[in-house]
Amino acid sequence: MAKRRFGISINSDIAMALDEIAKNFGLDRSRLVEEAIRSYIEEYKHFTKKHICRGIFIVRNKGGEPKIDEVFEDYRDIIVSHSHHHIAGECILTVIVYGDSERVTELHKKLLCSCTTRYIPLPHD
């Protein structure tokens, strides 16, 4: 695959952290940035085009558990499974979803209102 060179400016603290990670993993900075961008694109691609989506939400909730249950109830059509754990006084949930990308996006937005949320799409082969 052809490469295209372009320059970016980033905060020096981020650049130093990037250099350290690259060193620890034995990668050059360009490869690490390319992998980070690829991961970012894959994570947010579901927002750009309607499709059948599958993935995992990791949700950290500092309280307000009933709110989460109410949200989950509204999205039963796409929630395949969820598990709930308590770690260091916080609720950590994993939520497996499968369904219309617009519904997954709606759920993501609702979770972001009250929780720290990360969505990891699972690619279709």
MMTF fields as JSON, N, C-alpha, C and O atoms, coordinates in Angstrom:
{
  "mmtfVersion": "1.0.0",
  "mmtfProducer": "UNKNOWN",
  "numBonds": 499,
  "numAtoms": 500,
  "numGroups": 125,
  "numChains": 1,
  "numModels": 1,
  "chainsPerModel": [1],
  "groupsPerChain": [125],
  "chainIdList": ["A"],
  "bondAtomList": [4, 2, 8, 6, 12, 10, 16, 14, 20, 18, 24, 22, 28, 26, 32, 30, 36, 34, 40, 38, 44, 42, 48, 46, 52, 50, 56, 54, 60, 58, 64, 62, 68, 66, 72, 70, 76, 74, 80, 78, 84, 82, 88, 86, 92, 90, 96, 94, 100, 98, 104, 102, 108, 106, 112, 110, 116, 114, 120, 118, 124, 122, 128, 126, 132, 130, 136, 134, 140, 138, 144, 142, 148, 146, 152, 150, 156, 154, 160, 158, 164, 162, 168, 166, 172, 170, 176, 174, 180, 178, 184, 182, 188, 186, 192, 190, 196, 194, 200, 198, 204, 202, 208, 206, 212, 210, 216, 214, 220, 218, 224, 222, 228, 226, 232, 230, 236, 234, 240, 238, 244, 242, 248, 246, 252, 250, 256, 254, 260, 258, 264, 262, 268, 266, 272, 270, 276, 274, 280, 278, 284, 282, 288, 286, 292, 290, 296, 294, 300, 298, 304, 302, 308, 306, 312, 310, 316, 314, 320, 318, 324, 322, 328, 326, 332, 330, 336, 334, 340, 338, 344, 342, 348, 346, 352, 350, 356, 354, 360, 358, 364, 362, 368, 366, 372, 370, 376, 374, 380, 378, 384, 382, 388, 386, 392, 390, 396, 394, 400, 398, 404, 402, 408, 406, 412, 410, 416, 414, 420, 418, 424, 422, 428, 426, 432, 430, 436, 434, 440, 438, 444, 442, 448, 446, 452, 450, 456, 454, 460, 458, 464, 462, 468, 466, 472, 470, 476, 474, 480, 478, 484, 482, 488, 486, 492, 490, 496, 494],
  "bondOrderList": [1, 1, 1, 1, 1, 1, 1, 1, 1, 1, 1, 1, 1, 1, 1, 1, 1, 1, 1, 1, 1, 1, 1, 1, 1, 1, 1, 1, 1, 1, 1, 1, 1, 1, 1, 1, 1, 1, 1, 1, 1, 1, 1, 1, 1, 1, 1, 1, 1, 1, 1, 1, 1, 1, 1, 1, 1, 1, 1, 1, 1, 1, 1, 1, 1, 1, 1, 1, 1, 1, 1, 1, 1, 1, 1, 1, 1, 1, 1, 1, 1, 1, 1, 1, 1, 1, 1, 1, 1, 1, 1, 1, 1, 1, 1, 1, 1, 1, 1, 1, 1, 1, 1, 1, 1, 1, 1, 1, 1, 1, 1, 1, 1, 1, 1, 1, 1, 1, 1, 1, 1, 1, 1, 1],
  "groupList": [{"groupName": "MET", "atomNameList": ["N", "CA", "C", "O"], "elementList": ["N", "C", "C", "O"], "formalChargeList": [0, 0, 0, 0], "bondAtomList": [1, 0, 2, 1, 3, 2], "bondOrderList": [1, 1, 2], "singleLetterCode": "M", "chemCompType": "L-PEPTIDE LINKING"}, {"groupName": "ALA", "atomNameList": ["N", "CA", "C", "O"], "elementList": ["N", "C", "C", "O"], "formalChargeList": [0, 0, 0, 0], "bondAtomList": [1, 0, 2, 1, 3, 2], "bondOrderList": [1, 1, 2], "singleLetterCode": "A", "chemCompType": "L-PEPTIDE LINKING"}, {"groupName": "LYS", "atomNameList": ["N", "CA", "C", "O"], "elementList": ["N", "C", "C", "O"], "formalChargeList": [0, 0, 0, 0], "bondAtomList": [1, 0, 2, 1, 3, 2], "bondOrderList": [1, 1, 2], "singleLetterCode": "K", "chemCompType": "L-PEPTIDE LINKING"}, {"groupName": "ARG", "atomNameList": ["N", "CA", "C", "O"], "elementList": ["N", "C", "C", "O"], "formalChargeList": [0, 0, 0, 0], "bondAtomList": [1, 0, 2, 1, 3, 2], "bondOrderList": [1, 1, 2], "singleLetterCode": "R", "chemCompType": "L-PEPTIDE LINKING"}, {"groupName": "PHE", "atomNameList": ["N", "CA", "C", "O"], "elementList": ["N", "C", "C", "O"], "formalChargeList": [0, 0, 0, 0], "bondAtomList": [1, 0, 2, 1, 3, 2], "bondOrderList": [1, 1, 2], "singleLetterCode": "F", "chemCompType": "L-PEPTIDE LINKING"}, {"groupName": "GLY", "atomNameList": ["N", "CA", "C", "O"], "elementList": ["N", "C", "C", "O"], "formalChargeList": [0, 0, 0, 0], "bondAtomList": [1, 0, 2, 1, 3, 2], "bondOrderList": [1, 1, 2], "singleLetterCode": "G", "chemCompType": "PEPTIDE LINKING"}, {"groupName": "ILE", "atomNameList": ["N", "CA", "C", "O"], "elementList": ["N", "C", "C", "O"], "formalChargeList": [0, 0, 0, 0], "bondAtomList": [1, 0, 2, 1, 3, 2], "bondOrderList": [1, 1, 2], "singleLetterCode": "I", "chemCompType": "L-PEPTIDE LINKING"}, {"groupName": "SER", "atomNameList": ["N", "CA", "C", "O"], "elementList": ["N", "C", "C", "O"], "formalChargeList": [0, 0, 0, 0], "bondAtomList": [1, 0, 2, 1, 3, 2], "bondOrderList": [1, 1, 2], "singleLetterCode": "S", "chemCompType": "L-PEPTIDE LINKING"}, {"groupName": "ASN", "atomNameList": ["N", "CA", "C", "O"], "elementList": ["N", "C", "C", "O"], "formalChargeList": [0, 0, 0, 0], "bondAtomList": [1, 0, 2, 1, 3, 2], "bondOrderList": [1, 1, 2], "singleLetterCode": "N", "chemCompType": "L-PEPTIDE LINKING"}, {"groupName": "ASP", "atomNameList": ["N", "CA", "C", "O"], "elementList": ["N", "C", "C", "O"], "formalChargeList": [0, 0, 0, 0], "bondAtomList": [1, 0, 2, 1, 3, 2], "bondOrderList": [1, 1, 2], "singleLetterCode": "D", "chemCompType": "L-PEPTIDE LINKING"}, {"groupName": "LEU", "atomNameList": ["N", "CA", "C", "O"], "elementList": ["N", "C", "C", "O"], "formalChargeList": [0, 0, 0, 0], "bondAtomList": [1, 0, 2, 1, 3, 2], "bondOrderList": [1, 1, 2], "singleLetterCode": "L", "chemCompType": "L-PEPTIDE LINKING"}, {"groupName": "GLU", "atomNameList": ["N", "CA", "C", "O"], "elementList": ["N", "C", "C", "O"], "formalChargeList": [0, 0, 0, 0], "bondAtomList": [1, 0, 2, 1, 3, 2], "bondOrderList": [1, 1, 2], "singleLetterCode": "E", "chemCompType": "L-PEPTIDE LINKING"}, {"groupName": "VAL", "atomNameList": ["N", "CA", "C", "O"], "elementList": ["N", "C", "C", "O"], "formalChargeList": [0, 0, 0, 0], "bondAtomList": [1, 0, 2, 1, 3, 2], "bondOrderList": [1, 1, 2], "singleLetterCode": "V", "chemCompType": "L-PEPTIDE LINKING"}, {"groupName": "TYR", "atomNameList": ["N", "CA", "C", "O"], "elementList": ["N", "C", "C", "O"], "formalChargeList": [0, 0, 0, 0], "bondAtomList": [1, 0, 2, 1, 3, 2], "bondOrderList": [1, 1, 2], "singleLetterCode": "Y", "chemCompType": "L-PEPTIDE LINKING"}, {"groupName": "HIS", "atomNameList": ["N", "CA", "C", "O"], "elementList": ["N", "C", "C", "O"], "formalChargeList": [0, 0, 0, 0], "bondAtomList": [1, 0, 2, 1, 3, 2], "bondOrderList": [1, 1, 2], "singleLetterCode": "H", "chemCompType": "L-PEPTIDE LINKING"}, {"groupName": "THR", "atomNameList": ["N", "CA", "C", "O"], "elementList": ["N", "C", "C", "O"], "formalChargeList": [0, 0, 0, 0], "bondAtomList": [1, 0, 2, 1, 3, 2], "bondOrderList": [1, 1, 2], "singleLetterCode": "T", "chemCompType": "L-PEPTIDE LINKING"}, {"groupName": "CYS", "atomNameList": ["N", "CA", "C", "O"], "elementList": ["N", "C", "C", "O"], "formalChargeList": [0, 0, 0, 0], "bondAtomList": [1, 0, 2, 1, 3, 2], "bondOrderList": [1, 1, 2], "singleLetterCode": "C", "chemCompType": "L-PEPTIDE LINKING"}, {"groupName": "PRO", "atomNameList": ["N", "CA", "C", "O"], "elementList": ["N", "C", "C", "O"], "formalChargeList": [0, 0, 0, 0], "bondAtomList": [1, 0, 2, 1, 3, 2], "bondOrderList": [1, 1, 2], "singleLetterCode": "P", "chemCompType": "L-PEPTIDE LINKING"}],
  "groupTypeList": [0, 1, 2, 3, 3, 4, 5, 6, 7, 6, 8, 7, 9, 6, 1, 0, 1, 10, 9, 11, 6, 1, 2, 8, 4, 5, 10, 9, 3, 7, 3, 10, 12, 11, 11, 1, 6, 3, 7, 13, 6, 11, 11, 13, 2, 14, 4, 15, 2, 2, 14, 6, 16, 3, 5, 6, 4, 6, 12, 3, 8, 2, 5, 5, 11, 17, 2, 6, 9, 11, 12, 4, 11, 9, 13, 3, 9, 6, 6, 12, 7, 14, 7, 14, 14, 14, 6, 1, 5, 11, 16, 6, 10, 15, 12, 6, 12, 13, 5, 9, 7, 11, 3, 12, 15, 11, 10, 14, 2, 2, 10, 10, 16, 7, 16, 15, 15, 3, 13, 6, 17, 10, 17, 14, 9],
  "groupIdList": [1, 2, 3, 4, 5, 6, 7, 8, 9, 10, 11, 12, 13, 14, 15, 16, 17, 18, 19, 20, 21, 22, 23, 24, 25, 26, 27, 28, 29, 30, 31, 32, 33, 34, 35, 36, 37, 38, 39, 40, 41, 42, 43, 44, 45, 46, 47, 48, 49, 50, 51, 52, 53, 54, 55, 56, 57, 58, 59, 60, 61, 62, 63, 64, 65, 66, 67, 68, 69, 70, 71, 72, 73, 74, 75, 76, 77, 78, 79, 80, 81, 82, 83, 84, 85, 86, 87, 88, 89, 90, 91, 92, 93, 94, 95, 96, 97, 98, 99, 100, 101, 102, 103, 104, 105, 106, 107, 108, 109, 110, 111, 112, 113, 114, 115, 116, 117, 118, 119, 120, 121, 122, 123, 124, 125],
  "secStructList": [7, 7, 7, 7, 7, 7, 7, 7, 7, 7, 7, 2, 2, 2, 2, 2, 2, 2, 2, 2, 2, 2, 2, 2, 2, 6, 7, 7, 2, 2, 2, 2, 2, 2, 2, 2, 2, 2, 2, 2, 2, 2, 2, 2, 4, 4, 4, 6, 1, 7, 7, 3, 3, 3, 3, 3, 3, 3, 3, 3, 3, 1, 1, 7, 2, 2, 2, 2, 2, 2, 2, 2, 2, 2, 6, 6, 6, 6, 3, 3, 3, 3, 3, 3, 3, 3, 3, 6, 6, 3, 3, 3, 3, 3, 3, 3, 3, 3, 3, 3, 2, 2, 2, 2, 2, 2, 2, 2, 2, 2, 2, 2, 2, 2, 1, 3, 3, 3, 3, 3, 3, 7, 7, 7, 7],
  "xCoordList": [0.845, 0.0, 0.892, 1.867, 0.554, 1.338, 1.225, 0.181, 2.297, 2.325, 2.231, 2.684, 1.642, 1.553, 2.086, 1.634, 3.023, 3.656, 2.9, 2.552, 2.651, 2.069, 2.54, 2.845, 2.595, 3.077, 1.927, 0.896, 2.125, 1.137, 1.874, 3.055, 1.178, 1.727, 0.899, -0.329, 1.584, 0.887, 1.588, 2.748, 0.884, 1.406, 2.67, 2.706, 3.689, 4.967, 4.835, 5.56, 3.926, 3.714, 3.176, 3.577, 2.267, 1.722, 2.816, 2.9, 3.65, 4.746, 5.716, 6.167, 6.038, 6.945, 6.313, 6.988, 5.025, 4.333, 4.306, 4.484, 4.085, 4.078, 5.442, 5.528, 6.503, 7.859, 8.134, 8.753, 7.679, 7.904, 7.148, 7.686, 5.907, 5.128, 5.772, 5.879, 6.2, 6.85, 8.095, 8.34, 8.871, 10.085, 9.74, 10.365, 8.744, 8.365, 7.837, 8.026, 7.18, 6.626, 7.537, 7.216, 8.67, 9.606, 9.067, 9.374, 8.268, 7.693, 8.249, 8.65, 8.271, 8.64, 7.397, 6.268, 7.625, 6.538, 5.477, 4.281, 5.904, 4.943, 4.016, 2.809, 4.572, 3.75, 2.744, 1.584, 3.194, 2.31, 1.175, 0.021, 1.501, 0.472, -0.496, -1.706, 0.024, -0.838, -1.812, -2.997, -1.325, -2.193, -3.235, -4.388, -2.833, -3.777, -4.875, -6.048, -4.497, -5.491, -6.408, -7.619, -5.853, -6.668, -7.691, -8.86, -7.253, -8.142, -9.235, -10.4, -8.863, -9.825, -10.876, -12.07, -10.425, -11.355, -12.308, -13.512, -11.793, -12.64, -13.66, -14.817, -13.227, -14.111, -15.26, -16.374, -15.006, -16.024, -16.688, -17.586, -16.265, -16.817, -18.318, -19.041, -18.784, -20.208, -21.104, -22.31, -20.536, -21.329, -21.602, -22.512, -20.841, -20.884, -21.787, -22.212, -22.089, -22.861, -23.756, -23.309, -25.008, -25.964, -25.553, -25.274, -25.525, -25.175, -25.583, -26.024, -25.433, -25.625, -24.307, -23.248, -24.394, -23.22, -23.153, -24.184, -21.959, -21.781, -20.545, -19.551, -20.635, -19.513, -19.75, -20.73, -18.831, -18.851, -18.701, -17.807, -19.574, -19.423, -18.77, -19.113, -17.838, -17.306, -17.737, -17.415, -18.464, -19.098, -18.653, -18.716, -18.203, -17.875, -18.91, -19.082, -19.598, -20.674, -20.386, -20.223, -20.322, -20.025, -21.259, -21.172, -22.372, -23.621, -24.787, -24.61, -25.972, -27.144, -27.501, -28.016, -27.225, -27.481, -28.879, -29.003, -29.932, -31.264, -31.383, -32.089, -30.696, -30.708, -30.177, -30.753, -29.09, -28.49, -29.471, -29.651, -30.105, -31.081, -32.224, -32.706, -32.658, -33.718, -33.244, -33.988, -32.019, -31.458, -31.398, -31.797, -30.896, -30.798, -32.165, -32.293, -33.17, -34.528, -34.992, -35.66, -34.634, -35.03, -34.295, -34.714, -33.206, -32.393, -32.275, -31.284, -33.281, -33.272, -33.178, -32.686, -33.646, -33.616, -32.202, -31.998, -31.217, -29.843, -28.875, -27.757, -29.279, -28.389, -28.509, -29.564, -27.413, -27.363, -27.123, -27.722, -26.234, -25.842, -25.19, -24.626, -25.279, -24.514, -24.145, -24.858, -23.009, -22.585, -22.201, -21.8, -22.331, -22.19, -21.231, -21.407, -20.219, -19.216, -18.918, -19.068, -18.497, -18.098, -16.597, -16.085, -15.907, -14.462, -14.127, -14.462, -13.47, -13.034, -14.175, -13.988, -15.333, -16.466, -17.186, -18.054, -16.841, -17.499, -18.147, -17.733, -19.166, -19.813, -19.12, -18.967, -18.709, -18.125, -19.045, -19.328, -19.507, -20.417, -19.811, -19.144, -20.049, -19.746, -21.071, -21.91, -21.248, -22.512, -22.199, -21.512, -22.699, -22.519, -23.755, -24.883, -23.529, -24.647, -24.539, -23.454, -25.708, -25.788, -27.066, -28.154, -26.942, -28.138, -27.845, -26.7, -28.886, -28.816, -27.84, -27.909, -26.943, -25.916, -26.516, -25.936, -27.661, -28.293, -28.742, -28.642, -29.236, -29.634, -28.4, -28.436, -27.318, -26.081, -25.567, -25.123, -25.626, -25.203, -26.076, -25.565, -27.385, -28.296, -27.929, -27.857, -27.697, -27.32, -26.018, -25.897, -25.05, -23.761, -23.952, -23.376, -24.75, -24.995, -25.672, -25.333, -26.621, -27.303, -26.33, -26.351, -25.481, -24.522, -23.514, -23.113, -23.105, -22.134, -22.669, -21.888, -23.986, -24.584, -24.252, -24.135, -24.098, -23.898, -22.739, -22.473, -22.052, -21.016, -19.786, -19.849, -18.673, -17.508, -17.728, -17.916, -17.707, -18.104, -17.102, -16.631, -16.782, -15.912, -16.62, -17.071, -16.726, -17.326, -16.23, -15.397, -16.236, -15.273, -16.055, -16.705, -16.007, -16.717, -16.0, -14.774, -16.765, -16.197, -16.371, -17.499, -15.276, -15.386, -16.087, -15.991, -16.787, -17.424, -16.417, -15.764, -16.29, -15.354, -16.022, -15.391],
  "yCoordList": [-1.176, 0.0, 1.241, 1.316, 2.188, 3.416, 4.242, 4.273, 4.891, 5.76, 7.214, 7.577, 8.026, 9.466, 10.184, 9.934, 11.052, 11.772, 13.073, 13.805, 13.349, 14.634, 14.96, 14.066, 16.236, 16.676, 17.077, 17.572, 16.854, 17.283, 17.944, 17.682, 18.783, 19.4, 18.922, 19.011, 18.41, 17.944, 18.486, 18.896, 18.483, 18.903, 18.101, 16.895, 18.74, 18.062, 16.925, 15.934, 17.046, 15.947, 14.709, 13.585, 14.927, 13.804, 13.191, 11.968, 14.029, 13.533, 12.683, 11.636, 13.129, 12.354, 11.022, 9.992, 11.038, 9.793, 8.854, 7.645, 9.399, 8.604, 7.966, 6.785, 8.739, 8.21, 7.073, 6.072, 7.226, 6.185, 4.9, 3.8, 5.052, 3.87, 3.196, 1.971, 3.991, 3.435, 2.647, 1.555, 3.201, 2.527, 1.22, 0.19, 1.261, 0.064, -1.053, -2.23, -0.699, -1.704, -2.007, -2.856, -1.318, -1.557, -1.118, -1.73, -0.063, 0.461, 1.847, 2.555, 2.232, 3.617, 4.489, 4.0, 5.766, 6.702, 6.701, 6.741, 6.658, 6.663, 5.459, 5.588, 4.302, 3.084, 3.185, 2.798, 3.703, 3.846, 4.834, 4.569, 5.962, 6.947, 6.354, 6.554, 5.63, 4.992, 4.015, 4.005, 3.198, 2.246, 2.964, 2.539, 4.048, 4.811, 5.431, 5.41, 5.975, 6.575, 5.498, 5.702, 4.363, 3.257, 2.818, 2.602, 2.689, 2.289, 3.332, 2.984, 4.596, 5.687, 5.67, 5.802, 5.509, 5.466, 4.292, 4.446, 3.13, 1.946, 2.159, 1.754, 2.794, 3.022, 3.97, 3.785, 4.974, 5.985, 5.853, 6.63, 4.89, 4.693, 4.421, 4.787, 3.781, 3.437, 4.672, 4.569, 5.825, 7.056, 7.598, 8.409, 7.172, 7.819, 7.143, 7.788, 5.868, 5.152, 4.114, 3.355, 4.085, 3.127, 1.701, 1.415, 0.824, -0.576, -1.402, -0.856, -2.697, -3.571, -3.571, -3.863, -3.244, -2.99, -4.011, -4.422, -4.413, -5.245, -4.751, -4.356, -4.786, -4.29, -4.409, -5.001, -3.831, -3.901, -2.494, -1.746, -2.146, -0.925, -1.298, -2.313, -0.483, -0.57, 0.728, 1.821, 0.594, 1.741, 1.828, 0.841, 3.006, 3.255, 4.22, 5.321, 3.79, 4.583, 4.779, 3.804, 6.012, 6.291, 6.226, 6.482, 5.899, 5.818, 5.938, 5.931, 6.047, 6.21, 4.961, 5.038, 3.808, 2.526, 2.403, 1.91, 2.833, 2.697, 3.408, 2.936, 4.541, 5.238, 4.34, 4.271, 3.661, 2.762, 1.659, 1.338, 1.079, 0.018, 0.523, -0.2, 1.755, 2.341, 2.513, 2.243, 2.956, 3.112, 1.752, 1.612, 0.748, -0.588, -1.109, -1.757, -0.831, -1.288, -0.713, -1.393, 0.538, 1.189, 0.634, 0.867, -0.095, -0.597, -2.121, -2.674, -2.789, -4.257, -4.871, -5.989, -4.145, -4.668, -4.83, -5.607, -4.116, -4.244, -4.785, -5.17, -4.82, -5.326, -6.843, -7.387, -7.51, -8.969, -9.478, -10.464, -8.786, -9.22, -8.048, -7.149, -8.076, -7.097, -7.712, -8.558, -7.261, -7.714, -6.499, -5.463, -6.649, -5.534, -5.97, -7.026, -5.146, -5.47, -4.223, -3.098, -4.435, -3.328, -3.42, -4.434, -2.341, -2.28, -0.919, 0.121, -0.936, 0.295, 1.301, 2.498, 0.819, 1.692, 2.223, 3.089, 1.721, 2.151, 0.956, -0.189, 1.247, 0.212, 0.162, 1.182, -1.025, -1.242, -2.212, -3.304, -1.804, -2.637, -2.938, -2.094, -4.14, -4.471, -4.781, -5.494, -4.244, -4.379, -4.808, -4.095, -5.963, -6.452, -6.061, -6.328, -5.424, -4.96, -5.525, -5.817, -5.665, -6.085, -5.504, -5.747, -4.741, -4.193, -2.965, -2.697, -2.233, -1.048, -0.022, 0.31, 0.466, 1.402, 2.687, 3.295, 3.096, 4.3, 4.071, 4.975, 2.87, 2.543, 2.454, 2.899, 1.887, 1.799, 3.205, 3.478, 4.086, 5.472, 6.175, 6.907, 5.958, 6.542, 6.075, 6.878, 4.771, 4.221, 4.85, 5.231, 4.959, 5.552, 6.97, 7.328, 7.766, 9.145, 9.19, 10.034, 8.294, 8.264, 7.899, 8.507, 6.916, 6.497, 7.599, 7.78, 8.332, 9.412, 10.538, 11.286, 10.667, 11.738, 11.597, 12.6, 10.36, 10.186, 9.264, 9.048, 8.721, 7.721, 7.958, 8.63, 7.389, 7.298, 6.063, 4.965, 6.231, 5.153, 4.995, 5.978, 3.751, 3.432, 2.391, 1.375, 2.626, 1.661, 1.033, 1.732, -0.282, -1.013, -1.8, -2.789, -1.379, -2.129, -3.447, -3.527, -4.459, -5.744, -5.874, -5.915, -5.939, -5.968, -7.232, -8.297, -7.085, -8.226, -8.812, -8.075, -10.111, -10.75, -11.021, -11.552],
  "zCoordList": [0.0, 0.0, 0.0, 0.748, -0.826, -0.934, 0.343, 0.995, 0.672, 1.855, 1.408, 0.323, 2.255, 1.999, 3.23, 4.348, 3.026, 4.129, 4.399, 3.473, 5.682, 6.07, 7.473, 8.262, 7.774, 9.079, 9.982, 9.526, 11.268, 12.258, 13.416, 13.646, 14.125, 15.333, 16.508, 16.494, 17.534, 18.733, 19.974, 19.918, 21.068, 22.36, 22.666, 22.418, 23.191, 23.437, 24.453, 24.357, 25.423, 26.373, 25.664, 25.966, 24.721, 23.951, 23.084, 22.964, 22.481, 21.645, 22.462, 21.997, 23.679, 24.535, 24.933, 24.938, 25.264, 25.613, 24.414, 24.565, 23.233, 22.005, 21.77, 21.432, 21.948, 21.783, 22.763, 22.4, 23.996, 24.996, 24.647, 24.772, 24.214, 23.82, 22.617, 22.574, 21.641, 20.451, 20.85, 20.336, 21.761, 22.226, 22.942, 22.69, 23.833, 24.588, 23.696, 24.003, 22.597, 21.696, 20.516, 19.685, 20.438, 19.348, 17.996, 16.973, 17.987, 16.753, 16.483, 17.407, 15.21, 14.943, 15.118, 15.09, 15.297, 15.586, 14.477, 14.766, 13.226, 12.112, 12.174, 11.97, 12.451, 12.532, 13.681, 13.536, 14.812, 15.968, 15.681, 16.018, 15.065, 14.721, 13.698, 13.803, 12.715, 11.713, 12.37, 12.037, 13.298, 13.999, 14.854, 14.915, 15.513, 16.339, 15.473, 15.845, 14.331, 13.432, 12.868, 12.783, 12.484, 11.969, 13.021, 12.703, 14.248, 15.339, 15.559, 15.75, 15.532, 15.717, 14.608, 14.875, 13.368, 12.234, 12.384, 12.179, 12.735, 12.898, 14.014, 13.894, 15.092, 16.233, 15.895, 16.385, 15.073, 14.793, 13.425, 13.099, 12.628, 11.293, 11.329, 10.402, 12.394, 12.454, 12.526, 12.305, 12.828, 12.86, 11.455, 11.279, 10.469, 9.16, 8.14, 7.181, 8.319, 7.312, 7.974, 8.834, 7.574, 8.139, 7.749, 6.584, 8.744, 8.502, 9.721, 10.731, 9.618, 10.773, 11.535, 10.98, 12.791, 13.615, 14.743, 15.276, 15.1, 16.287, 17.016, 16.406, 18.34, 19.106, 20.597, 21.051, 21.34, 22.797, 23.363, 22.966, 24.284, 25.064, 26.385, 26.991, 26.821, 28.175, 28.848, 28.381, 29.94, 30.578, 32.031, 32.765, 32.446, 33.85, 34.383, 33.862, 35.431, 36.008, 37.49, 38.224, 37.93, 39.339, 40.215, 41.416, 39.662, 40.416, 39.468, 38.25, 40.018, 39.168, 38.39, 37.275, 38.984, 38.329, 37.718, 36.596, 38.416, 37.813, 36.466, 35.575, 36.316, 35.032, 33.926, 32.84, 34.205, 33.222, 32.862, 31.687, 33.871, 33.603, 32.731, 31.859, 32.962, 32.136, 30.692, 29.75, 30.534, 29.186, 28.502, 27.346, 29.225, 28.644, 28.221, 27.182, 29.012, 28.696, 27.355, 26.576, 27.098, 25.847, 24.621, 23.488, 24.847, 23.737, 23.739, 23.262, 24.273, 24.314, 22.924, 22.769, 21.915, 20.549, 20.001, 19.068, 20.557, 20.058, 21.11, 20.769, 22.38, 23.43, 23.481, 23.804, 23.158, 23.16, 24.572, 25.001, 25.294, 26.633, 27.356, 26.733, 28.682, 29.456, 30.797, 31.336, 31.318, 32.64, 33.468, 32.937, 34.765, 35.697, 36.806, 37.413, 37.058, 38.075, 38.902, 38.425, 40.135, 41.004, 41.241, 41.716, 40.899, 41.062, 41.669, 41.103, 42.815, 43.487, 43.648, 43.431, 44.02, 44.286, 43.061, 43.178, 41.9, 40.673, 39.987, 40.172, 39.195, 38.392, 37.034, 36.362, 36.649, 35.329, 34.603, 35.096, 33.433, 32.664, 31.302, 30.703, 30.828, 29.443, 28.773, 29.324, 27.594, 26.876, 25.446, 24.714, 25.057, 23.694, 22.897, 23.309, 21.751, 20.923, 19.511, 19.008, 18.897, 17.496, 16.917, 17.439, 15.847, 15.232, 14.404, 14.038, 14.118, 13.282, 13.87, 15.053, 13.035, 13.51, 14.083, 14.983, 13.571, 14.117, 15.56, 16.39, 15.862, 17.239, 18.137, 19.285, 17.624, 18.405, 18.709, 19.824, 17.733, 17.928, 18.963, 19.811, 18.899, 19.899, 21.303, 22.233, 21.449, 22.752, 23.227, 24.391, 22.333, 22.679, 23.218, 24.245, 22.534, 22.968, 24.336, 25.166, 24.576, 25.886, 26.995, 28.065, 26.749, 27.765, 28.06, 29.209, 27.038, 27.227, 28.102, 28.691, 28.195, 29.007, 30.486, 31.191, 30.966, 32.408, 32.771, 33.953, 31.782, 32.062, 31.191, 30.161, 31.631, 30.768, 29.909, 30.434, 28.614, 27.714, 26.587, 26.015, 26.277, 25.135, 24.296, 24.824, 23.001, 22.091, 21.256, 20.679, 21.195, 20.385, 19.346, 19.687, 18.077, 17.049, 16.774, 16.849, 16.461, 16.077, 14.57, 14.08, 13.835, 12.376, 11.885, 12.496, 10.778, 10.121, 9.144, 8.404, 9.14, 8.192, 6.875, 5.96]
}
